[in-house]
Amino acid sequence: MPRFDHLKGVFGLLPTPYTEDYAIHTADLRAAADFCCRSGQHGIVWPVMVGEFYFLGEEERIRNLDAVLEQVNGRLPVVFGCSGVSVPQVLLFARAAQKAGADAVIAMAPARTNAAVGMDMFRRLADAYDGPIILQNAATYAPLSGEQIATLVDEIRQIEYVKEERPPGPKHIAEVHHLVGDRVKTIFGGAAGKFMPDELRRGANGCMPACEIADLLAKVMERWWAGDEAGARELHRRLLPLIIRESHPFMRYILKRRGVFTSTVERAPAGVGALDYDDKREISILLEAIEGDIDNYPFGPE
């Protein structure tokens, strides 16, 4: 019997933290998972694109799944990202999720494959993992059409959720909702939450943004659920100037300012994307618009 019957709302994506010698910083990863639990987010996902799954080795990824699950200890649903460089690797991660007891898995087809490979991968995934599957549909990873998603939902009982992020996201969420909205439990949006109100209006009931300010996006969602569309949109408008700046350096910087991360090390140097003094100064100005909405983990000094 699953611990969580219906996954919905704002599921924070954990960025993967690294030590000075580029190993996964397990203590910081645990702290990020705990932050999601304590700050009012509705679920946790690791590792997907925000977590740089493409930089992670197999053993370290599986070992740190165990650490996240142990830290969360059933407080929130934990979704394990199974996307990989090949279909066999996706299945390896799915079997690890089964063994570890992840609450669900999420995957998309490997880059440079095609929709046929992606559809076959989801069929194989259902043989490797018997819990809920979230079908992730991203434009740069062999995206599926709405009709192909509907075919898989009809064929594979474990596909209970879709994360639709082909741009433009709201239009494709509307397409998927029209085709399978009565046969999946939740359609999740992405794009860091930039389009959340529009996505909710068109049939989404969840979003998967990076976790560093996802507690405030969870408040947007909860206002929407309560029928306060105006309040949801007002808070979302104040978040947008921060959301559009989102990058891996931004995520790590915010999590460090909130006392979650101790390290901002990158496995791949950010180059021109690294935050300079003026970037941080502008971010600090923008944080003033939302700091009163923070219930815990306030922003520390720059």
PDB file of C-alpha atoms in Angstrom:
ATOM      1  CA  MET A   1       0.000   0.000   0.000  1.00  0.00           C
ATOM      2  CA  PRO A   2       1.583   3.352  -0.996  1.00  0.00           C
ATOM      3  CA  ARG A   3       2.291   5.871   1.748  1.00  0.00           C
ATOM      4  CA  PHE A   4       0.824   8.684  -0.376  1.00  0.00           C
ATOM      5  CA  ASP A   5      -2.271   8.068  -2.464  1.00  0.00           C
ATOM      6  CA  HIS A   6      -2.314  11.282  -4.480  1.00  0.00           C
ATOM      7  CA  LEU A   7       0.737  13.402  -5.332  1.00  0.00           C
ATOM      8  CA  LYS A   8      -0.124  17.028  -6.055  1.00  0.00           C
ATOM      9  CA  GLY A   9       1.040  20.539  -5.283  1.00  0.00           C
ATOM     10  CA  VAL A  10       4.561  21.966  -5.316  1.00  0.00           C
ATOM     11  CA  PHE A  11       7.310  19.344  -5.312  1.00  0.00           C
ATOM     12  CA  GLY A  12      10.697  20.904  -4.650  1.00  0.00           C
ATOM     13  CA  LEU A  13      13.541  19.777  -6.892  1.00  0.00           C
ATOM     14  CA  LEU A  14      16.782  19.384  -4.963  1.00  0.00           C
ATOM     15  CA  PRO A  15      19.937  20.832  -6.544  1.00  0.00           C
ATOM     16  CA  THR A  16      22.838  18.471  -5.931  1.00  0.00           C
ATOM     17  CA  PRO A  17      25.412  20.042  -3.577  1.00  0.00           C
ATOM     18  CA  TYR A  18      29.121  19.249  -3.869  1.00  0.00           C
ATOM     19  CA  THR A  19      32.116  19.312  -1.555  1.00  0.00           C
ATOM     20  CA  GLU A  20      35.381  21.059  -2.386  1.00  0.00           C
ATOM     21  CA  ASP A  21      36.641  17.831  -3.979  1.00  0.00           C
ATOM     22  CA  TYR A  22      33.449  17.561  -6.132  1.00  0.00           C
ATOM     23  CA  ALA A  23      31.885  14.647  -4.240  1.00  0.00           C
ATOM     24  CA  ILE A  24      28.165  14.842  -3.469  1.00  0.00           C
ATOM     25  CA  HIS A  25      27.792  16.801  -0.238  1.00  0.00           C
ATOM     26  CA  THR A  26      25.459  14.369   1.493  1.00  0.00           C
ATOM     27  CA  ALA A  27      24.985  16.524   4.591  1.00  0.00           C
ATOM     28  CA  ASP A  28      23.837  19.475   2.460  1.00  0.00           C
ATOM     29  CA  LEU A  29      21.587  17.207   0.397  1.00  0.00           C
ATOM     30  CA  ARG A  30      19.979  15.960   3.599  1.00  0.00           C
ATOM     31  CA  ALA A  31      19.592  19.562   4.750  1.00  0.00           C
ATOM     32  CA  ALA A  32      17.808  20.457   1.497  1.00  0.00           C
ATOM     33  CA  ALA A  33      15.401  17.551   1.914  1.00  0.00           C
ATOM     34  CA  ASP A  34      14.731  18.602   5.508  1.00  0.00           C
ATOM     35  CA  PHE A  35      14.196  22.193   4.342  1.00  0.00           C
ATOM     36  CA  CYS A  36      11.458  21.015   1.948  1.00  0.00           C
ATOM     37  CA  CYS A  37       9.743  19.160   4.774  1.00  0.00           C
ATOM     38  CA  ARG A  38       9.953  22.019   7.263  1.00  0.00           C
ATOM     39  CA  SER A  39       9.094  24.884   4.902  1.00  0.00           C
ATOM     40  CA  GLY A  40       5.704  23.665   3.699  1.00  0.00           C
ATOM     41  CA  GLN A  41       6.500  22.122   0.318  1.00  0.00           C
ATOM     42  CA  HIS A  42       4.325  19.227  -0.813  1.00  0.00           C
ATOM     43  CA  GLY A  43       6.916  16.748  -2.053  1.00  0.00           C
ATOM     44  CA  ILE A  44      10.573  16.217  -3.015  1.00  0.00           C
ATOM     45  CA  VAL A  45      12.186  15.170  -6.297  1.00  0.00           C
ATOM     46  CA  TRP A  46      15.868  14.238  -6.787  1.00  0.00           C
ATOM     47  CA  PRO A  47      17.768  14.159  -9.089  1.00  0.00           C
ATOM     48  CA  VAL A  48      16.304  15.609 -12.285  1.00  0.00           C
ATOM     49  CA  MET A  49      17.724  18.438 -14.421  1.00  0.00           C
ATOM     50  CA  VAL A  50      17.880  20.790 -11.425  1.00  0.00           C
ATOM     51  CA  GLY A  51      19.841  18.053  -9.619  1.00  0.00           C
ATOM     52  CA  GLU A  52      22.191  17.628 -12.604  1.00  0.00           C
ATOM     53  CA  PHE A  53      21.470  13.917 -12.990  1.00  0.00           C
ATOM     54  CA  TYR A  54      23.763  13.927 -16.022  1.00  0.00           C
ATOM     55  CA  PHE A  55      26.787  14.677 -13.786  1.00  0.00           C
ATOM     56  CA  LEU A  56      26.105  11.928 -11.236  1.00  0.00           C
ATOM     57  CA  GLY A  57      27.612   8.451 -11.064  1.00  0.00           C
ATOM     58  CA  GLU A  58      25.421   5.419 -10.526  1.00  0.00           C
ATOM     59  CA  GLU A  59      26.720   4.374  -7.103  1.00  0.00           C
ATOM     60  CA  GLU A  60      26.713   7.868  -5.578  1.00  0.00           C
ATOM     61  CA  ARG A  61      23.240   8.554  -6.912  1.00  0.00           C
ATOM     62  CA  ILE A  62      21.744   5.402  -5.425  1.00  0.00           C
ATOM     63  CA  ARG A  63      23.595   5.837  -2.130  1.00  0.00           C
ATOM     64  CA  ASN A  64      22.304   9.378  -1.746  1.00  0.00           C
ATOM     65  CA  LEU A  65      18.742   8.302  -2.520  1.00  0.00           C
ATOM     66  CA  ASP A  66      18.975   6.230   0.658  1.00  0.00           C
ATOM     67  CA  ALA A  67      20.226   9.306   2.529  1.00  0.00           C
ATOM     68  CA  VAL A  68      17.327  11.463   1.303  1.00  0.00           C
ATOM     69  CA  LEU A  69      14.750   8.817   2.182  1.00  0.00           C
ATOM     70  CA  GLU A  70      16.261   8.394   5.626  1.00  0.00           C
ATOM     71  CA  GLN A  71      16.238  12.156   6.233  1.00  0.00           C
ATOM     72  CA  VAL A  72      12.652  12.621   5.074  1.00  0.00           C
ATOM     73  CA  ASN A  73      11.438   9.574   7.010  1.00  0.00           C
ATOM     74  CA  GLY A  74       7.975   9.557   5.438  1.00  0.00           C
ATOM     75  CA  ARG A  75       7.173  13.234   6.105  1.00  0.00           C
ATOM     76  CA  LEU A  76       6.744  13.987   2.374  1.00  0.00           C
ATOM     77  CA  PRO A  77       6.598  11.864  -0.769  1.00  0.00           C
ATOM     78  CA  VAL A  78      10.048  11.361  -2.296  1.00  0.00           C
ATOM     79  CA  VAL A  79      10.238  10.945  -6.076  1.00  0.00           C
ATOM     80  CA  PHE A  80      13.464   9.450  -7.426  1.00  0.00           C
ATOM     81  CA  GLY A  81      14.687  10.747 -10.771  1.00  0.00           C
ATOM     82  CA  CYS A  82      15.592   7.818 -12.995  1.00  0.00           C
ATOM     83  CA  SER A  83      16.562   9.642 -16.191  1.00  0.00           C
ATOM     84  CA  GLY A  84      19.942   8.547 -17.496  1.00  0.00           C
ATOM     85  CA  VAL A  85      22.270   8.355 -20.449  1.00  0.00           C
ATOM     86  CA  SER A  86      20.733   5.116 -21.728  1.00  0.00           C
ATOM     87  CA  VAL A  87      17.640   2.972 -21.274  1.00  0.00           C
ATOM     88  CA  PRO A  88      19.567   0.292 -19.317  1.00  0.00           C
ATOM     89  CA  GLN A  89      20.756   2.961 -16.903  1.00  0.00           C
ATOM     90  CA  VAL A  90      17.187   4.278 -16.453  1.00  0.00           C
ATOM     91  CA  LEU A  91      16.102   0.743 -15.563  1.00  0.00           C
ATOM     92  CA  LEU A  92      18.997   0.336 -13.129  1.00  0.00           C
ATOM     93  CA  PHE A  93      17.808   3.423 -11.266  1.00  0.00           C
ATOM     94  CA  ALA A  94      14.206   2.210 -11.342  1.00  0.00           C
ATOM     95  CA  ARG A  95      15.226  -1.064  -9.716  1.00  0.00           C
ATOM     96  CA  ALA A  96      17.167   0.910  -7.101  1.00  0.00           C
ATOM     97  CA  ALA A  97      14.056   3.008  -6.396  1.00  0.00           C
ATOM     98  CA  GLN A  98      12.047  -0.175  -5.949  1.00  0.00           C
ATOM     99  CA  LYS A  99      14.575  -1.576  -3.493  1.00  0.00           C
ATOM    100  CA  ALA A 100      14.947   1.680  -1.548  1.00  0.00           C
ATOM    101  CA  GLY A 101      11.214   2.327  -1.237  1.00  0.00           C
ATOM    102  CA  ALA A 102      10.896   5.593  -3.154  1.00  0.00           C
ATOM    103  CA  ASP A 103       7.304   6.811  -3.293  1.00  0.00           C
ATOM    104  CA  ALA A 104       7.376   7.310  -7.073  1.00  0.00           C
ATOM    105  CA  VAL A 105       9.814   7.625  -9.957  1.00  0.00           C
ATOM    106  CA  ILE A 106      10.114  10.192 -12.714  1.00  0.00           C
ATOM    107  CA  ALA A 107      11.903   9.707 -16.024  1.00  0.00           C
ATOM    108  CA  MET A 108      12.265  10.973 -19.549  1.00  0.00           C
ATOM    109  CA  ALA A 109      13.881   9.350 -22.543  1.00  0.00           C
ATOM    110  CA  PRO A 110      17.661   9.714 -22.877  1.00  0.00           C
ATOM    111  CA  ALA A 111      18.900  12.622 -24.975  1.00  0.00           C
ATOM    112  CA  ARG A 112      19.514  11.924 -28.684  1.00  0.00           C
ATOM    113  CA  THR A 113      16.965   9.117 -28.774  1.00  0.00           C
ATOM    114  CA  ASN A 114      13.460   9.490 -30.200  1.00  0.00           C
ATOM    115  CA  ALA A 115       9.834   9.059 -29.241  1.00  0.00           C
ATOM    116  CA  ALA A 116       9.808   5.359 -30.160  1.00  0.00           C
ATOM    117  CA  VAL A 117      12.701   4.686 -27.775  1.00  0.00           C
ATOM    118  CA  GLY A 118      10.966   6.800 -25.146  1.00  0.00           C
ATOM    119  CA  MET A 119       7.730   4.847 -25.384  1.00  0.00           C
ATOM    120  CA  ASP A 120       9.584   1.540 -25.176  1.00  0.00           C
ATOM    121  CA  MET A 121      11.521   2.846 -22.168  1.00  0.00           C
ATOM    122  CA  PHE A 122       8.319   3.570 -20.231  1.00  0.00           C
ATOM    123  CA  ARG A 123       7.031   0.063 -20.943  1.00  0.00           C
ATOM    124  CA  ARG A 124      10.272  -1.401 -19.600  1.00  0.00           C
ATOM    125  CA  LEU A 125      10.218   0.991 -16.654  1.00  0.00           C
ATOM    126  CA  ALA A 126       6.864  -0.417 -15.577  1.00  0.00           C
ATOM    127  CA  ASP A 127       8.437  -3.883 -15.406  1.00  0.00           C
ATOM    128  CA  ALA A 128      11.302  -2.628 -13.232  1.00  0.00           C
ATOM    129  CA  TYR A 129       9.268  -0.515 -10.798  1.00  0.00           C
ATOM    130  CA  ASP A 130       5.754  -1.303  -9.599  1.00  0.00           C
ATOM    131  CA  GLY A 131       4.919   2.019  -7.920  1.00  0.00           C
ATOM    132  CA  PRO A 132       3.603   5.263  -9.447  1.00  0.00           C
ATOM    133  CA  ILE A 133       5.442   6.577 -12.510  1.00  0.00           C
ATOM    134  CA  ILE A 134       5.626  10.251 -13.452  1.00  0.00           C
ATOM    135  CA  LEU A 135       6.084  10.621 -17.196  1.00  0.00           C
ATOM    136  CA  GLN A 136       8.351  13.617 -17.771  1.00  0.00           C
ATOM    137  CA  ASN A 137       7.971  15.220 -21.169  1.00  0.00           C
ATOM    138  CA  ALA A 138      10.695  17.759 -21.954  1.00  0.00           C
ATOM    139  CA  ALA A 139      11.387  19.349 -25.306  1.00  0.00           C
ATOM    140  CA  THR A 140      15.088  18.493 -25.443  1.00  0.00           C
ATOM    141  CA  TYR A 141      14.754  14.848 -24.364  1.00  0.00           C
ATOM    142  CA  ALA A 142      12.855  12.989 -27.113  1.00  0.00           C
ATOM    143  CA  PRO A 143       9.483  14.593 -26.363  1.00  0.00           C
ATOM    144  CA  LEU A 144       6.249  12.708 -26.879  1.00  0.00           C
ATOM    145  CA  SER A 145       3.129  14.088 -28.512  1.00  0.00           C
ATOM    146  CA  GLY A 146      -0.081  14.348 -26.533  1.00  0.00           C
ATOM    147  CA  GLU A 147      -1.426  11.338 -28.420  1.00  0.00           C
ATOM    148  CA  GLN A 148       1.646   9.275 -27.554  1.00  0.00           C
ATOM    149  CA  ILE A 149       1.268  10.191 -23.887  1.00  0.00           C
ATOM    150  CA  ALA A 150      -2.365   9.087 -24.039  1.00  0.00           C
ATOM    151  CA  THR A 151      -1.310   5.759 -25.565  1.00  0.00           C
ATOM    152  CA  LEU A 152       1.130   5.115 -22.722  1.00  0.00           C
ATOM    153  CA  VAL A 153      -1.366   6.138 -20.045  1.00  0.00           C
ATOM    154  CA  ASP A 154      -3.849   3.657 -21.505  1.00  0.00           C
ATOM    155  CA  GLU A 155      -1.250   0.867 -21.709  1.00  0.00           C
ATOM    156  CA  ILE A 156       0.649   1.291 -18.428  1.00  0.00           C
ATOM    157  CA  ARG A 157      -1.361   1.424 -15.216  1.00  0.00           C
ATOM    158  CA  GLN A 158       1.575   2.809 -13.179  1.00  0.00           C
ATOM    159  CA  ILE A 159       1.704   6.038 -15.205  1.00  0.00           C
ATOM    160  CA  GLU A 160      -0.447   8.025 -12.811  1.00  0.00           C
ATOM    161  CA  TYR A 161       1.181  11.424 -13.345  1.00  0.00           C
ATOM    162  CA  VAL A 162       2.584  13.576 -16.147  1.00  0.00           C
ATOM    163  CA  LYS A 163       5.114  16.387 -15.882  1.00  0.00           C
ATOM    164  CA  GLU A 164       4.549  18.335 -19.090  1.00  0.00           C
ATOM    165  CA  GLU A 165       7.155  20.958 -19.953  1.00  0.00           C
ATOM    166  CA  ARG A 166       7.286  21.280 -23.718  1.00  0.00           C
ATOM    167  CA  PRO A 167       7.157  25.004 -24.426  1.00  0.00           C
ATOM    168  CA  PRO A 168       4.825  26.764 -24.384  1.00  0.00           C
ATOM    169  CA  GLY A 169       4.012  24.926 -21.175  1.00  0.00           C
ATOM    170  CA  PRO A 170       0.459  26.159 -20.548  1.00  0.00           C
ATOM    171  CA  LYS A 171      -0.731  25.199 -24.042  1.00  0.00           C
ATOM    172  CA  HIS A 172       0.773  21.718 -23.825  1.00  0.00           C
ATOM    173  CA  ILE A 173      -0.654  21.214 -20.336  1.00  0.00           C
ATOM    174  CA  ALA A 174      -4.070  22.075 -21.779  1.00  0.00           C
ATOM    175  CA  GLU A 175      -3.494  19.515 -24.556  1.00  0.00           C
ATOM    176  CA  VAL A 176      -2.498  16.773 -22.114  1.00  0.00           C
ATOM    177  CA  HIS A 177      -5.360  17.634 -19.779  1.00  0.00           C
ATOM    178  CA  HIS A 178      -7.822  17.353 -22.657  1.00  0.00           C
ATOM    179  CA  LEU A 179      -6.452  13.936 -23.645  1.00  0.00           C
ATOM    180  CA  VAL A 180      -5.763  12.240 -20.284  1.00  0.00           C
ATOM    181  CA  GLY A 181      -6.955  14.584 -17.554  1.00  0.00           C
ATOM    182  CA  ASP A 182      -9.588  12.078 -16.483  1.00  0.00           C
ATOM    183  CA  ARG A 183      -7.083   9.185 -16.362  1.00  0.00           C
ATOM    184  CA  VAL A 184      -4.095  10.621 -14.485  1.00  0.00           C
ATOM    185  CA  LYS A 185      -4.075  11.928 -10.937  1.00  0.00           C
ATOM    186  CA  THR A 186      -2.061  15.100 -11.499  1.00  0.00           C
ATOM    187  CA  ILE A 187      -0.460  17.010 -14.340  1.00  0.00           C
ATOM    188  CA  PHE A 188       2.633  18.870 -13.118  1.00  0.00           C
ATOM    189  CA  GLY A 189       4.131  21.929 -14.744  1.00  0.00           C
ATOM    190  CA  GLY A 190       7.785  22.953 -14.673  1.00  0.00           C
ATOM    191  CA  ALA A 191       9.749  25.945 -15.989  1.00  0.00           C
ATOM    192  CA  ALA A 192      10.663  26.978 -12.417  1.00  0.00           C
ATOM    193  CA  GLY A 193       7.029  27.936 -11.754  1.00  0.00           C
ATOM    194  CA  LYS A 194       7.129  30.909 -14.154  1.00  0.00           C
ATOM    195  CA  PHE A 195       3.725  30.069 -15.620  1.00  0.00           C
ATOM    196  CA  MET A 196       2.071  28.465 -12.603  1.00  0.00           C
ATOM    197  CA  PRO A 197      -1.227  30.412 -12.529  1.00  0.00           C
ATOM    198  CA  ASP A 198      -1.763  29.909 -16.258  1.00  0.00           C
ATOM    199  CA  GLU A 199      -0.883  26.211 -15.940  1.00  0.00           C
ATOM    200  CA  LEU A 200      -3.335  25.793 -13.060  1.00  0.00           C
ATOM    201  CA  ARG A 201      -6.036  27.499 -15.083  1.00  0.00           C
ATOM    202  CA  ARG A 202      -5.459  25.041 -17.937  1.00  0.00           C
ATOM    203  CA  GLY A 203      -5.563  21.805 -15.968  1.00  0.00           C
ATOM    204  CA  ALA A 204      -2.371  21.397 -13.940  1.00  0.00           C
ATOM    205  CA  ASN A 205      -2.623  20.679 -10.228  1.00  0.00           C
ATOM    206  CA  GLY A 206       1.072  20.553  -9.460  1.00  0.00           C
ATOM    207  CA  CYS A 207       4.416  22.118 -10.259  1.00  0.00           C
ATOM    208  CA  MET A 208       8.031  20.988  -9.880  1.00  0.00           C
ATOM    209  CA  PRO A 209      10.321  24.000  -9.407  1.00  0.00           C
ATOM    210  CA  ALA A 210      13.749  24.072  -7.774  1.00  0.00           C
ATOM    211  CA  CYS A 211      13.284  24.078  -4.024  1.00  0.00           C
ATOM    212  CA  GLU A 212      15.062  27.271  -2.927  1.00  0.00           C
ATOM    213  CA  ILE A 213      11.881  29.422  -2.976  1.00  0.00           C
ATOM    214  CA  ALA A 214       9.381  26.629  -3.632  1.00  0.00           C
ATOM    215  CA  ASP A 215       7.900  27.150  -0.174  1.00  0.00           C
ATOM    216  CA  LEU A 216       6.498  30.431  -1.500  1.00  0.00           C
ATOM    217  CA  LEU A 217       5.285  28.763  -4.681  1.00  0.00           C
ATOM    218  CA  ALA A 218       3.530  26.274  -2.398  1.00  0.00           C
ATOM    219  CA  LYS A 219       1.719  29.269  -0.880  1.00  0.00           C
ATOM    220  CA  VAL A 220       0.701  30.368  -4.383  1.00  0.00           C
ATOM    221  CA  MET A 221      -0.714  26.894  -4.968  1.00  0.00           C
ATOM    222  CA  GLU A 222      -2.543  26.823  -1.648  1.00  0.00           C
ATOM    223  CA  ARG A 223      -4.117  30.231  -2.259  1.00  0.00           C
ATOM    224  CA  TRP A 224      -5.307  28.948  -5.630  1.00  0.00           C
ATOM    225  CA  TRP A 225      -6.757  25.816  -4.040  1.00  0.00           C
ATOM    226  CA  ALA A 226      -8.572  28.007  -1.482  1.00  0.00           C
ATOM    227  CA  GLY A 227     -10.235  29.950  -4.288  1.00  0.00           C
ATOM    228  CA  ASP A 228      -8.078  33.055  -3.809  1.00  0.00           C
ATOM    229  CA  GLU A 229      -6.921  33.455  -7.399  1.00  0.00           C
ATOM    230  CA  ALA A 230      -6.168  37.145  -6.931  1.00  0.00           C
ATOM    231  CA  GLY A 231      -3.973  36.446  -3.899  1.00  0.00           C
ATOM    232  CA  ALA A 232      -2.195  33.622  -5.698  1.00  0.00           C
ATOM    233  CA  ARG A 233      -1.425  35.828  -8.678  1.00  0.00           C
ATOM    234  CA  GLU A 234      -0.276  38.713  -6.457  1.00  0.00           C
ATOM    235  CA  LEU A 235       2.324  36.577  -4.678  1.00  0.00           C
ATOM    236  CA  HIS A 236       3.367  34.962  -7.948  1.00  0.00           C
ATOM    237  CA  ARG A 237       3.989  38.405  -9.485  1.00  0.00           C
ATOM    238  CA  ARG A 238       6.351  39.273  -6.633  1.00  0.00           C
ATOM    239  CA  LEU A 239       8.238  36.005  -7.129  1.00  0.00           C
ATOM    240  CA  LEU A 240       8.643  36.323 -10.896  1.00  0.00           C
ATOM    241  CA  PRO A 241      11.654  38.681 -10.918  1.00  0.00           C
ATOM    242  CA  LEU A 242      13.515  36.063  -8.864  1.00  0.00           C
ATOM    243  CA  ILE A 243      12.238  33.057 -10.796  1.00  0.00           C
ATOM    244  CA  ILE A 244      13.440  34.437 -14.133  1.00  0.00           C
ATOM    245  CA  ARG A 245      16.975  34.656 -12.700  1.00  0.00           C
ATOM    246  CA  GLU A 246      17.026  31.004 -11.716  1.00  0.00           C
ATOM    247  CA  SER A 247      20.208  29.102 -12.528  1.00  0.00           C
ATOM    248  CA  HIS A 248      22.311  26.582 -10.646  1.00  0.00           C
ATOM    249  CA  PRO A 249      24.451  29.337  -9.085  1.00  0.00           C
ATOM    250  CA  PHE A 250      21.256  31.189  -8.089  1.00  0.00           C
ATOM    251  CA  MET A 251      19.729  28.081  -6.471  1.00  0.00           C
ATOM    252  CA  ARG A 252      22.861  27.373  -4.458  1.00  0.00           C
ATOM    253  CA  TYR A 253      23.285  31.014  -3.452  1.00  0.00           C
ATOM    254  CA  ILE A 254      19.709  31.275  -2.153  1.00  0.00           C
ATOM    255  CA  LEU A 255      19.932  27.968  -0.295  1.00  0.00           C
ATOM    256  CA  LYS A 256      23.148  29.124   1.362  1.00  0.00           C
ATOM    257  CA  ARG A 257      21.567  32.444   2.357  1.00  0.00           C
ATOM    258  CA  ARG A 258      18.662  30.519   3.868  1.00  0.00           C
ATOM    259  CA  GLY A 259      21.047  28.412   5.965  1.00  0.00           C
ATOM    260  CA  VAL A 260      20.413  25.191   4.050  1.00  0.00           C
ATOM    261  CA  PHE A 261      23.587  24.721   1.989  1.00  0.00           C
ATOM    262  CA  THR A 262      27.087  25.238   3.333  1.00  0.00           C
ATOM    263  CA  SER A 263      28.657  24.824  -0.122  1.00  0.00           C
ATOM    264  CA  THR A 264      28.078  26.498  -3.489  1.00  0.00           C
ATOM    265  CA  VAL A 265      30.632  24.382  -5.377  1.00  0.00           C
ATOM    266  CA  GLU A 266      29.708  23.502  -8.980  1.00  0.00           C
ATOM    267  CA  ARG A 267      30.856  20.351 -10.769  1.00  0.00           C
ATOM    268  CA  ALA A 268      30.782  22.324 -14.007  1.00  0.00           C
ATOM    269  CA  PRO A 269      32.090  25.899 -13.701  1.00  0.00           C
ATOM    270  CA  ALA A 270      29.321  28.427 -14.319  1.00  0.00           C
ATOM    271  CA  GLY A 271      31.561  30.774 -16.300  1.00  0.00           C
ATOM    272  CA  VAL A 272      29.701  33.951 -17.225  1.00  0.00           C
ATOM    273  CA  GLY A 273      26.683  32.572 -15.338  1.00  0.00           C
ATOM    274  CA  ALA A 274      28.480  32.810 -11.999  1.00  0.00           C
ATOM    275  CA  LEU A 275      26.941  35.423  -9.704  1.00  0.00           C
ATOM    276  CA  ASP A 276      28.989  38.591  -9.309  1.00  0.00           C
ATOM    277  CA  TYR A 277      28.630  41.412  -6.786  1.00  0.00           C
ATOM    278  CA  ASP A 278      26.009  43.256  -8.815  1.00  0.00           C
ATOM    279  CA  ASP A 279      23.965  40.064  -9.367  1.00  0.00           C
ATOM    280  CA  LYS A 280      23.881  39.455  -5.640  1.00  0.00           C
ATOM    281  CA  ARG A 281      23.013  43.073  -4.933  1.00  0.00           C
ATOM    282  CA  GLU A 282      20.042  42.920  -7.326  1.00  0.00           C
ATOM    283  CA  ILE A 283      18.863  39.628  -5.847  1.00  0.00           C
ATOM    284  CA  SER A 284      18.989  41.173  -2.360  1.00  0.00           C
ATOM    285  CA  ILE A 285      16.784  44.046  -3.529  1.00  0.00           C
ATOM    286  CA  LEU A 286      14.280  41.624  -5.070  1.00  0.00           C
ATOM    287  CA  LEU A 287      14.189  39.485  -1.921  1.00  0.00           C
ATOM    288  CA  GLU A 288      12.765  42.451  -0.018  1.00  0.00           C
ATOM    289  CA  ALA A 289       9.461  41.975  -1.853  1.00  0.00           C
ATOM    290  CA  ILE A 290       8.971  38.458  -0.465  1.00  0.00           C
ATOM    291  CA  GLU A 291      10.873  38.286   2.815  1.00  0.00           C
ATOM    292  CA  GLY A 292       7.677  39.029   4.756  1.00  0.00           C
ATOM    293  CA  ASP A 293       6.062  35.901   3.287  1.00  0.00           C
ATOM    294  CA  ILE A 294       8.771  33.580   4.625  1.00  0.00           C
ATOM    295  CA  ASP A 295       7.661  31.536   7.638  1.00  0.00           C
ATOM    296  CA  ASN A 296      11.026  29.934   8.397  1.00  0.00           C
ATOM    297  CA  TYR A 297      14.544  29.763   6.956  1.00  0.00           C
ATOM    298  CA  PRO A 298      14.779  33.568   6.559  1.00  0.00           C
ATOM    299  CA  PHE A 299      17.319  35.030   4.176  1.00  0.00           C
ATOM    300  CA  GLY A 300      20.634  35.592   5.882  1.00  0.00           C
ATOM    301  CA  PRO A 301      23.145  38.316   5.031  1.00  0.00           C
ATOM    302  CA  GLU A 302      24.684  38.460   1.601  1.00  0.00           C
TER     303      GLU A 302
END
